[in-house]
Short mmCIF file of C-alpha atoms in Angstrom, two decimals:
data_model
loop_
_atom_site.label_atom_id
_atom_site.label_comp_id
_atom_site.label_asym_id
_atom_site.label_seq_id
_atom_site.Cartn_x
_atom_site.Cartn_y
_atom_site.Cartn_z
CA UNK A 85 88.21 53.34 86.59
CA UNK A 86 90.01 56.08 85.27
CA UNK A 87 93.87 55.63 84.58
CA UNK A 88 95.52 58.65 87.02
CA UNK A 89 93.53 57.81 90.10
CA UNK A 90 95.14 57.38 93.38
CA UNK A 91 94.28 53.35 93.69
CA UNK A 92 97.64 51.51 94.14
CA UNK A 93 97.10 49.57 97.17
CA UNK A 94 100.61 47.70 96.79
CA UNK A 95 103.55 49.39 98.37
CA UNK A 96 106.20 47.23 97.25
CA UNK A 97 106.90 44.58 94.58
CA UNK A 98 108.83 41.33 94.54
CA UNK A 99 110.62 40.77 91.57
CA UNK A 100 111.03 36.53 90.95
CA UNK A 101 114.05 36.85 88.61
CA UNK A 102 115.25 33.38 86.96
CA UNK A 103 115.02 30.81 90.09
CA UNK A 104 114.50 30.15 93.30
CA UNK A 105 117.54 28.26 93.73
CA UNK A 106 120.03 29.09 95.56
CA UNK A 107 122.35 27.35 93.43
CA UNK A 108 121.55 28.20 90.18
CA UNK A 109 121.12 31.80 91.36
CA UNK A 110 125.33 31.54 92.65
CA UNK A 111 125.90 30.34 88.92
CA UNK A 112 123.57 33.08 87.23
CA UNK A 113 125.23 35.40 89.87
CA UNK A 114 128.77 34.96 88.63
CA UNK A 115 127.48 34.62 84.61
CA UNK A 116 125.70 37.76 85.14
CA UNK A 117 128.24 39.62 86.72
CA UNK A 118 130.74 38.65 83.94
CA UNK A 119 128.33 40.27 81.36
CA UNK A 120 128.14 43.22 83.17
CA UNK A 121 131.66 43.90 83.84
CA UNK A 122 132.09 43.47 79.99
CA UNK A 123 129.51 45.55 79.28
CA UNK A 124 130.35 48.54 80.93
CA UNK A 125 133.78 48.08 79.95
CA UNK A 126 133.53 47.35 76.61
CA UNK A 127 131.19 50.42 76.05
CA UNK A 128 133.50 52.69 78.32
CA UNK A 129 136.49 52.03 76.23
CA UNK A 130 134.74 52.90 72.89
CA UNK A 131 134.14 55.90 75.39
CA UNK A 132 137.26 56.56 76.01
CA UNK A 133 139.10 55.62 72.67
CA UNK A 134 136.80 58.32 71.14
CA UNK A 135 137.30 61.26 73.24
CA UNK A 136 141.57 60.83 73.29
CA UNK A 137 141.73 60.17 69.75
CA UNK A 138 140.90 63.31 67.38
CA UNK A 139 140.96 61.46 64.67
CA UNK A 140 137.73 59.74 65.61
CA UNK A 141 135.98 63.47 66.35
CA UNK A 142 133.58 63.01 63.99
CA UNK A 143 130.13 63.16 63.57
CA UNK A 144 129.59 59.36 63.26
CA UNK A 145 131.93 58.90 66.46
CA UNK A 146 130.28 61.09 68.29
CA UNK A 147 126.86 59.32 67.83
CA UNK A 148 128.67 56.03 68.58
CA UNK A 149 129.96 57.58 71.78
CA UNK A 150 126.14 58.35 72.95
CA UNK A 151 125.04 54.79 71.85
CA UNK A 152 127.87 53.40 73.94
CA UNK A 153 126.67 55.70 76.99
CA UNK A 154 122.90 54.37 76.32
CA UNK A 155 123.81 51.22 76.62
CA UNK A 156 126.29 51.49 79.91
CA UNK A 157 122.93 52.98 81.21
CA UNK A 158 120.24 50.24 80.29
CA UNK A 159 122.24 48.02 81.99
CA UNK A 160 123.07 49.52 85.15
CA UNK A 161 119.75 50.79 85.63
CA UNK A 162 118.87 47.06 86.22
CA UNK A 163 121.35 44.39 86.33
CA UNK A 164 122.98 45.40 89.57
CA UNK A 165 119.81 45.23 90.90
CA UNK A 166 119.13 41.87 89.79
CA UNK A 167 122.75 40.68 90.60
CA UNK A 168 121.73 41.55 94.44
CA UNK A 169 118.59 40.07 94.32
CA UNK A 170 120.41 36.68 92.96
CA UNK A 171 122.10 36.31 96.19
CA UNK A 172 119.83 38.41 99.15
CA UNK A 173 116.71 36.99 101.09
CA UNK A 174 114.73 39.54 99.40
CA UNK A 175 113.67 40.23 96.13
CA UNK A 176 111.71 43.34 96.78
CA UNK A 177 111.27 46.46 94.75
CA UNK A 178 109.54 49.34 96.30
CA UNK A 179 106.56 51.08 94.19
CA UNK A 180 108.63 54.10 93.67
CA UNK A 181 111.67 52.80 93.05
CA UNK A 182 109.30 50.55 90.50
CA UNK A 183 108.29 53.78 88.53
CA UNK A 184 111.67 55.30 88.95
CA UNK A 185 113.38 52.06 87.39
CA UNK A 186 110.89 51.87 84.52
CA UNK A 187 111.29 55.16 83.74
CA UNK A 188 114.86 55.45 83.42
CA UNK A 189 115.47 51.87 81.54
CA UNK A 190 112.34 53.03 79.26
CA UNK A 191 113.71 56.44 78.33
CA UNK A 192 117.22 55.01 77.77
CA UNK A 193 116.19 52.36 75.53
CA UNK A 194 113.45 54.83 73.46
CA UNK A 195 116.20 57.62 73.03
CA UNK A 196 118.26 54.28 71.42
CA UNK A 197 115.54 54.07 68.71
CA UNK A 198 115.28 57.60 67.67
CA UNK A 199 119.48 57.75 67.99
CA UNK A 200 119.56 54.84 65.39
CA UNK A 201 117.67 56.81 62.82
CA UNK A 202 120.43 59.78 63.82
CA UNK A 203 123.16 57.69 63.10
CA UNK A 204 121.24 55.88 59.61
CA UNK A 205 121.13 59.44 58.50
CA UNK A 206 124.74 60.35 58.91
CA UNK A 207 125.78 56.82 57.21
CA UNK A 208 123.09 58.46 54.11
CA UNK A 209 125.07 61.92 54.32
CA UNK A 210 128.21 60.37 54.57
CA UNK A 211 127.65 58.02 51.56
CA UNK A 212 125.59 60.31 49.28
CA UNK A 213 126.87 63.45 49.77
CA UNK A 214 130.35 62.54 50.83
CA UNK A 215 132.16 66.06 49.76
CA UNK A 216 128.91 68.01 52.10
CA UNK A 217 129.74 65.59 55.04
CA UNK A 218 131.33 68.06 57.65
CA UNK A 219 128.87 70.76 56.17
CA UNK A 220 125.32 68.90 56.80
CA UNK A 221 126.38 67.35 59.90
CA UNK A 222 127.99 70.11 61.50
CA UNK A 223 128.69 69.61 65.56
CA UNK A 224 125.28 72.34 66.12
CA UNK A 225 123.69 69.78 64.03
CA UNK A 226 124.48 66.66 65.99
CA UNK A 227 124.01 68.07 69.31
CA UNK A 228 120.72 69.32 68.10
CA UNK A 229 119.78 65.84 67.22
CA UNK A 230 121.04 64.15 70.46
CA UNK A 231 119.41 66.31 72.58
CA UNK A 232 116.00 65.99 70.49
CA UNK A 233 116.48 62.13 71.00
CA UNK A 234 116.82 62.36 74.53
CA UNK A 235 113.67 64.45 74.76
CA UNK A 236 111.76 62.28 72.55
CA UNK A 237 112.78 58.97 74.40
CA UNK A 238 112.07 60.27 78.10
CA UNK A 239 109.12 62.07 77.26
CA UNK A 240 107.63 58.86 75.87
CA UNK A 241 109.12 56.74 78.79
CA UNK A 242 107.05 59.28 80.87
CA UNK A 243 104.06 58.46 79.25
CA UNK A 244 104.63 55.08 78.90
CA UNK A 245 105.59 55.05 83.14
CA UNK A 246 102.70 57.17 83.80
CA UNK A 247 99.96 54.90 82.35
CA UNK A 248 101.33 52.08 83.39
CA UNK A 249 101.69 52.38 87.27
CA UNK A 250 98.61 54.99 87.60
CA UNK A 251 96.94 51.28 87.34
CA UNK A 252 95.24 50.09 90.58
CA UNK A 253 97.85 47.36 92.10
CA UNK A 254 95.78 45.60 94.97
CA UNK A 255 97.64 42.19 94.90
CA UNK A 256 99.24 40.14 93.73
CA UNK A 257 102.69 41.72 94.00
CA UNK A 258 105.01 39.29 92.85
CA UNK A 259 106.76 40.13 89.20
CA UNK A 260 107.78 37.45 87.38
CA UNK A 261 110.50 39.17 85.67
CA UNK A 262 114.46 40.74 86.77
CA UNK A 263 113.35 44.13 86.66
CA UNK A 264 110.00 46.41 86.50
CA UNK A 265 109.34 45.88 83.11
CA UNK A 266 106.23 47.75 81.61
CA UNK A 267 104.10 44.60 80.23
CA UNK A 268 105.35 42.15 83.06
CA UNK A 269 103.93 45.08 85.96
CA UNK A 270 100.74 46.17 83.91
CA UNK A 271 99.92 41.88 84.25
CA UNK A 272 99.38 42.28 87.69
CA UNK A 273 97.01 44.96 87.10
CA UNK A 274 93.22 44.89 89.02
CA UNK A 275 91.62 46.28 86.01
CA UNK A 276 91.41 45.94 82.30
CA UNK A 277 94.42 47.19 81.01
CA UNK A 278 92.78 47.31 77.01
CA UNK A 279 92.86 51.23 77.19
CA UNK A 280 96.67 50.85 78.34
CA UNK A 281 97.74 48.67 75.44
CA UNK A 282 96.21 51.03 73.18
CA UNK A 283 98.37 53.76 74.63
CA UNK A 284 101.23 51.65 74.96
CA UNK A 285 100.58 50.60 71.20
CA UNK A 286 100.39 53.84 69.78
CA UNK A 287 103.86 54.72 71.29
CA UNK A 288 105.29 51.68 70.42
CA UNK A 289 104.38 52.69 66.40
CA UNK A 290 105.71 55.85 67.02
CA UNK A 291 109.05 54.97 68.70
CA UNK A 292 109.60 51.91 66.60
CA UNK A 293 107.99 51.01 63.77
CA UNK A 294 108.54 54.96 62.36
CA UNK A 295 112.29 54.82 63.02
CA UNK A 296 112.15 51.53 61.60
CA UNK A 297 110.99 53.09 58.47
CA UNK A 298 113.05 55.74 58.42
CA UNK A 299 116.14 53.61 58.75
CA UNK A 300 115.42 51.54 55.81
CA UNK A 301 114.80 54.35 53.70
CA UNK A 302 117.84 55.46 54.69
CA UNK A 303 119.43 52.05 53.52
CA UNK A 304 118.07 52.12 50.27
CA UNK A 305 119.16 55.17 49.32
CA UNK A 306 122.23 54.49 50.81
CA UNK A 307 122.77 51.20 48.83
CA UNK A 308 121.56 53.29 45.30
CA UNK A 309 124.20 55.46 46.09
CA UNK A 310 126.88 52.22 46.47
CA UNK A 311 125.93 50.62 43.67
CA UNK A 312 126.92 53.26 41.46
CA UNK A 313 130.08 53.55 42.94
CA UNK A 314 132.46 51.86 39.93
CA UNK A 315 135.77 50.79 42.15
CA UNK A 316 135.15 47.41 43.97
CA UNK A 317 137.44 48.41 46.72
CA UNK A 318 135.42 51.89 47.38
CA UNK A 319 132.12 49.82 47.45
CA UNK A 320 133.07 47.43 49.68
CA UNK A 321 134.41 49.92 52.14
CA UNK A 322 131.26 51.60 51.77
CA UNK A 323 128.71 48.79 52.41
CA UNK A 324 131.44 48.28 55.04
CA UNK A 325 130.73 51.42 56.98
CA UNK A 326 127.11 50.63 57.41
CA UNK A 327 127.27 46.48 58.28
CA UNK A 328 128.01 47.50 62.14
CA UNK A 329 125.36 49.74 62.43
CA UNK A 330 122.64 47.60 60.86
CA UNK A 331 123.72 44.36 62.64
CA UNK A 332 123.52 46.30 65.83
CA UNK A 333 119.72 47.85 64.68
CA UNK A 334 118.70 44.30 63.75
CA UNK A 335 119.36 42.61 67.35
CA UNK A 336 117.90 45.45 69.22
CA UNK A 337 115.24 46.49 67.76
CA UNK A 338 113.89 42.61 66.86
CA UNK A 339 113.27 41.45 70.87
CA UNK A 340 112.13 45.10 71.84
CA UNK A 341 109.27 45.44 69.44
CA UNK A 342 108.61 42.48 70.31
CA UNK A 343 108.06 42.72 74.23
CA UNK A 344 106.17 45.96 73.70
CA UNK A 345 104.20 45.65 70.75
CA UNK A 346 101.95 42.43 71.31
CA UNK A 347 98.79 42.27 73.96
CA UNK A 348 98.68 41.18 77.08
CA UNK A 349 97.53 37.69 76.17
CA UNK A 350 100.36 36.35 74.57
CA UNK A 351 102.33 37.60 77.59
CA UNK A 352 104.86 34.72 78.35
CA UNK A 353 106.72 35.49 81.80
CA UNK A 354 109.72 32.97 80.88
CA UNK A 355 110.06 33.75 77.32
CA UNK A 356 109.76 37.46 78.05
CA UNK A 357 112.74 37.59 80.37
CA UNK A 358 115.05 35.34 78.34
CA UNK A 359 114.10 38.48 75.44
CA UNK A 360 114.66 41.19 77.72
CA UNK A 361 117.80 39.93 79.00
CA UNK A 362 118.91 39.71 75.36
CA UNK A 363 118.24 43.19 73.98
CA UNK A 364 118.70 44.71 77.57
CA UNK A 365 122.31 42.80 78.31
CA UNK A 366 123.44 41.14 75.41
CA UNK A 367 123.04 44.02 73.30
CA UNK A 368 125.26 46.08 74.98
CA UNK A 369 127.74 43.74 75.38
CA UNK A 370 127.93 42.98 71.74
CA UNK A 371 127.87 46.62 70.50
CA UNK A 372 131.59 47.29 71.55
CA UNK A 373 132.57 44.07 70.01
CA UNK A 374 130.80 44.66 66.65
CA UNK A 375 131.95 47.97 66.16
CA UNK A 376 135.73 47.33 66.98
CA UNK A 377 136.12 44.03 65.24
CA UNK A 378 134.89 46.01 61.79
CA UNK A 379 136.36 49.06 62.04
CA UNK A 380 139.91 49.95 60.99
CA UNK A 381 139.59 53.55 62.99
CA UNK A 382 138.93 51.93 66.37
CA UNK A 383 141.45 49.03 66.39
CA UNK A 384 144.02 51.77 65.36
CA UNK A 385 143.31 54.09 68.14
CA UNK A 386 143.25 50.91 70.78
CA UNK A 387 146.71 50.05 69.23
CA UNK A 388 147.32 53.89 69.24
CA UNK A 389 146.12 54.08 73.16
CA UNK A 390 148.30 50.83 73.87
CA UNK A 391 151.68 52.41 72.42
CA UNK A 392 152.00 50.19 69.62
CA UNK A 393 150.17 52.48 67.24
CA UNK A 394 152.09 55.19 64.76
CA UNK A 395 151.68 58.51 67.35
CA UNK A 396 150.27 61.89 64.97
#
C-alpha cells in the first residue's frame, strides 16, 4: 500500500492520557494546570521584559524572545487539551484535528532546533568577533534567519504529518499518549510502517543530529576563543553568556531525539509520555527560569519593570 492513499477508516481518536482515574486525573488536573500557568507566564514575561526594555534590543534578545514564543506555543497546542480531557467523559480527538495538532506541535518544536543553531551562532559572533557584533548580526540578518527557521521547521512538520496520517487507520483507535504524537499514532497503523521510519529517520538526522553538530562546532570555537581571553573576570562572563543557552539545548534536545529517532519496536507508551511531557512542558517552564536566574540584563529590567530599578 502506497503511503498517500485515501485508506483511513478511523474518524476519530481517543487519546488515554496518564489514568483512568478519576482521582488521580483531579490531582494531575490541578499539577498540570500549575505548569501551564507558569509556563505561559514565565515565557510571556521574558516577552514582555524584552520588548519594553531597549536595552535588551539586541540580537541575542531577540532570538530569546522567539524561543520564549516557541515554547508558549508547544504547550498550548496540547496541554489545554489534555487538561480537558483529565476531567471530561471523553477523551476523543477527531482525525483532523489529529493532523492539525501534530502539525502545529511538530513545526513548533522543529523550528526550536534550527533556532538553537541561530542563537549558537550569535553566542560564536558575539564571542569571536565581539567589535563586528552589531555588523554580522544586523536586524535584516536575524529576521532572515527566523523566518528561514520557521520555514524549515513547518515544512518538515508537513512532511513528517503527511506520512504519518496518509497511513491506513482501520482500528484500533485508542492512543496511548496526551496528545497526537507522531510515533504513538503511526503504532496504531494497519500496515508496515518500515518505509515511514525511514522517512521519519531521515528528517530526524536532518533536523537534529545536523543542528546538533553545528551547535557544538559552534562551542568549540567559542570556548578557543575564551580561553585566550587573559582576564579571569572577562572569561567567566564569557563562558557565562553561553551556560543558559547550552543547559537549555541539553534538556530539549536529549528526550526529543530520543522519541523520534528510535523504531517502532522499542516504542514504550508509558515511558514515551513521561519524555514527552518533559521536553514538551517542562522545558518551557524551565527556560524562563534558566535564563533569568543567570542573567544580570533580565533581572535588571524585571527590577527596572517593577520600579525598583535605576530608570535610563
Amino acid at each position: 500500500m502506497i503511503p498517500g492513499q485515501n485508506q483511513s477508516w478511523v474518524s476519530e481518536f481517543i487519546l488515554l492520557g496518564f489514568s483512568s482515574d478519576p482521582t488521580t486525573n483531579s490531582i494531575f488536573f490541578i499539577v498540570f494546570l500549575l505548569i501551564y500557568l507558569s509556563s505561559v507566564m514565565g515565557n510571556g514575561l521574558i516577552i514582555l521584559l524584552i520588548c519594553l526594555d531597549t536595552h535588551l534590543h539586541t540580537p541575542m534578545y531577540f532570538f530569546l524572545c522567539i524561543l520564549a514564543m516557541l515554547d508558549m506555543g508547544c504547550v498550548t497546542t496540547t496541554m489545554p487539551q489534555m487538561l480537558v480531557h483529565l476531567l471530561a467523559h471523553s477523551q476523543s480527538i477527531s482525525f483532523a484535528g489529529c493532523w492539525l495538532q501534530m502539525y502545529v506541535f511538530g513545526g513548533l518544536v522543529t523550528t526550536e532546533c534550527t533556532l538553537f543553531v541561530v542563537m549558537a551562532y550569535d553566542r560564536y559572533v558575539a564571542i569571536c568577533y565581539p567589535l563586528h557584533y552589531t555588523v554580522i548580526l544586523n536586524w535584516g540578518l536575524c529576521i532572515r534567519l527566523t523566518a528561514g527557521s520557521l520555514v524549515c521547521g513547518f515544512f518538515s512538520a508537513l512532511l513528517h504529518t503527511f506520512f504519518t496520517m496518509s497511513l491506513p487507520y482501520c482500528g484500533p483507535n485508542r492512543i496511548n499518549h496526551y496528545f497526537c504524537e507522531g510515533p504513538a499514532v503511526r503504532n496504531l497503523a494497519c500496515m508496515d510502517t518500515h518505509l515511514i521510519e525511514m522517512v521519519d529517520l531521515v528528517l530526524s538526522v536532518f533536523m537534529s543530529l545536523i543542528p546538533i553538530s553545528l551547535i557544538v562546532t559552534s562551542y568549540i570555537h567559542i570556548a578557543k576563543a575564551i580561553l585566550k581571553i587573559k582576564s579571569t573576570q572577562a572569561r567567566c562572563k564569557a563562558f557565562s553568556t553561553c551556560t543558559s543557552h547550552l543547559t537549555v539545548v541539553s534538556f530539549f534536545y536529549g528526550p526529543a531525539c530520543y522519541i523520534y529517532m528510535r523504531p517502532n519496536s522499542s516504542f514504550s507508551p508509558e515511558r514515551d509520555k513521561q519524555i514527552s511531557l518533559f521536553y514538551n512542558a517542562f522545558t518551557a517552564l524551565l527556560n524562563p527560569v534558566v535564563y533569568s536566574l543567570r542573567n544580570k540584563d533580565i533581572k535588571r529590567a524585571f527590577l527596572k519593570a517593577m520600579g525598583h530599578g535605576r530608570m535610563d
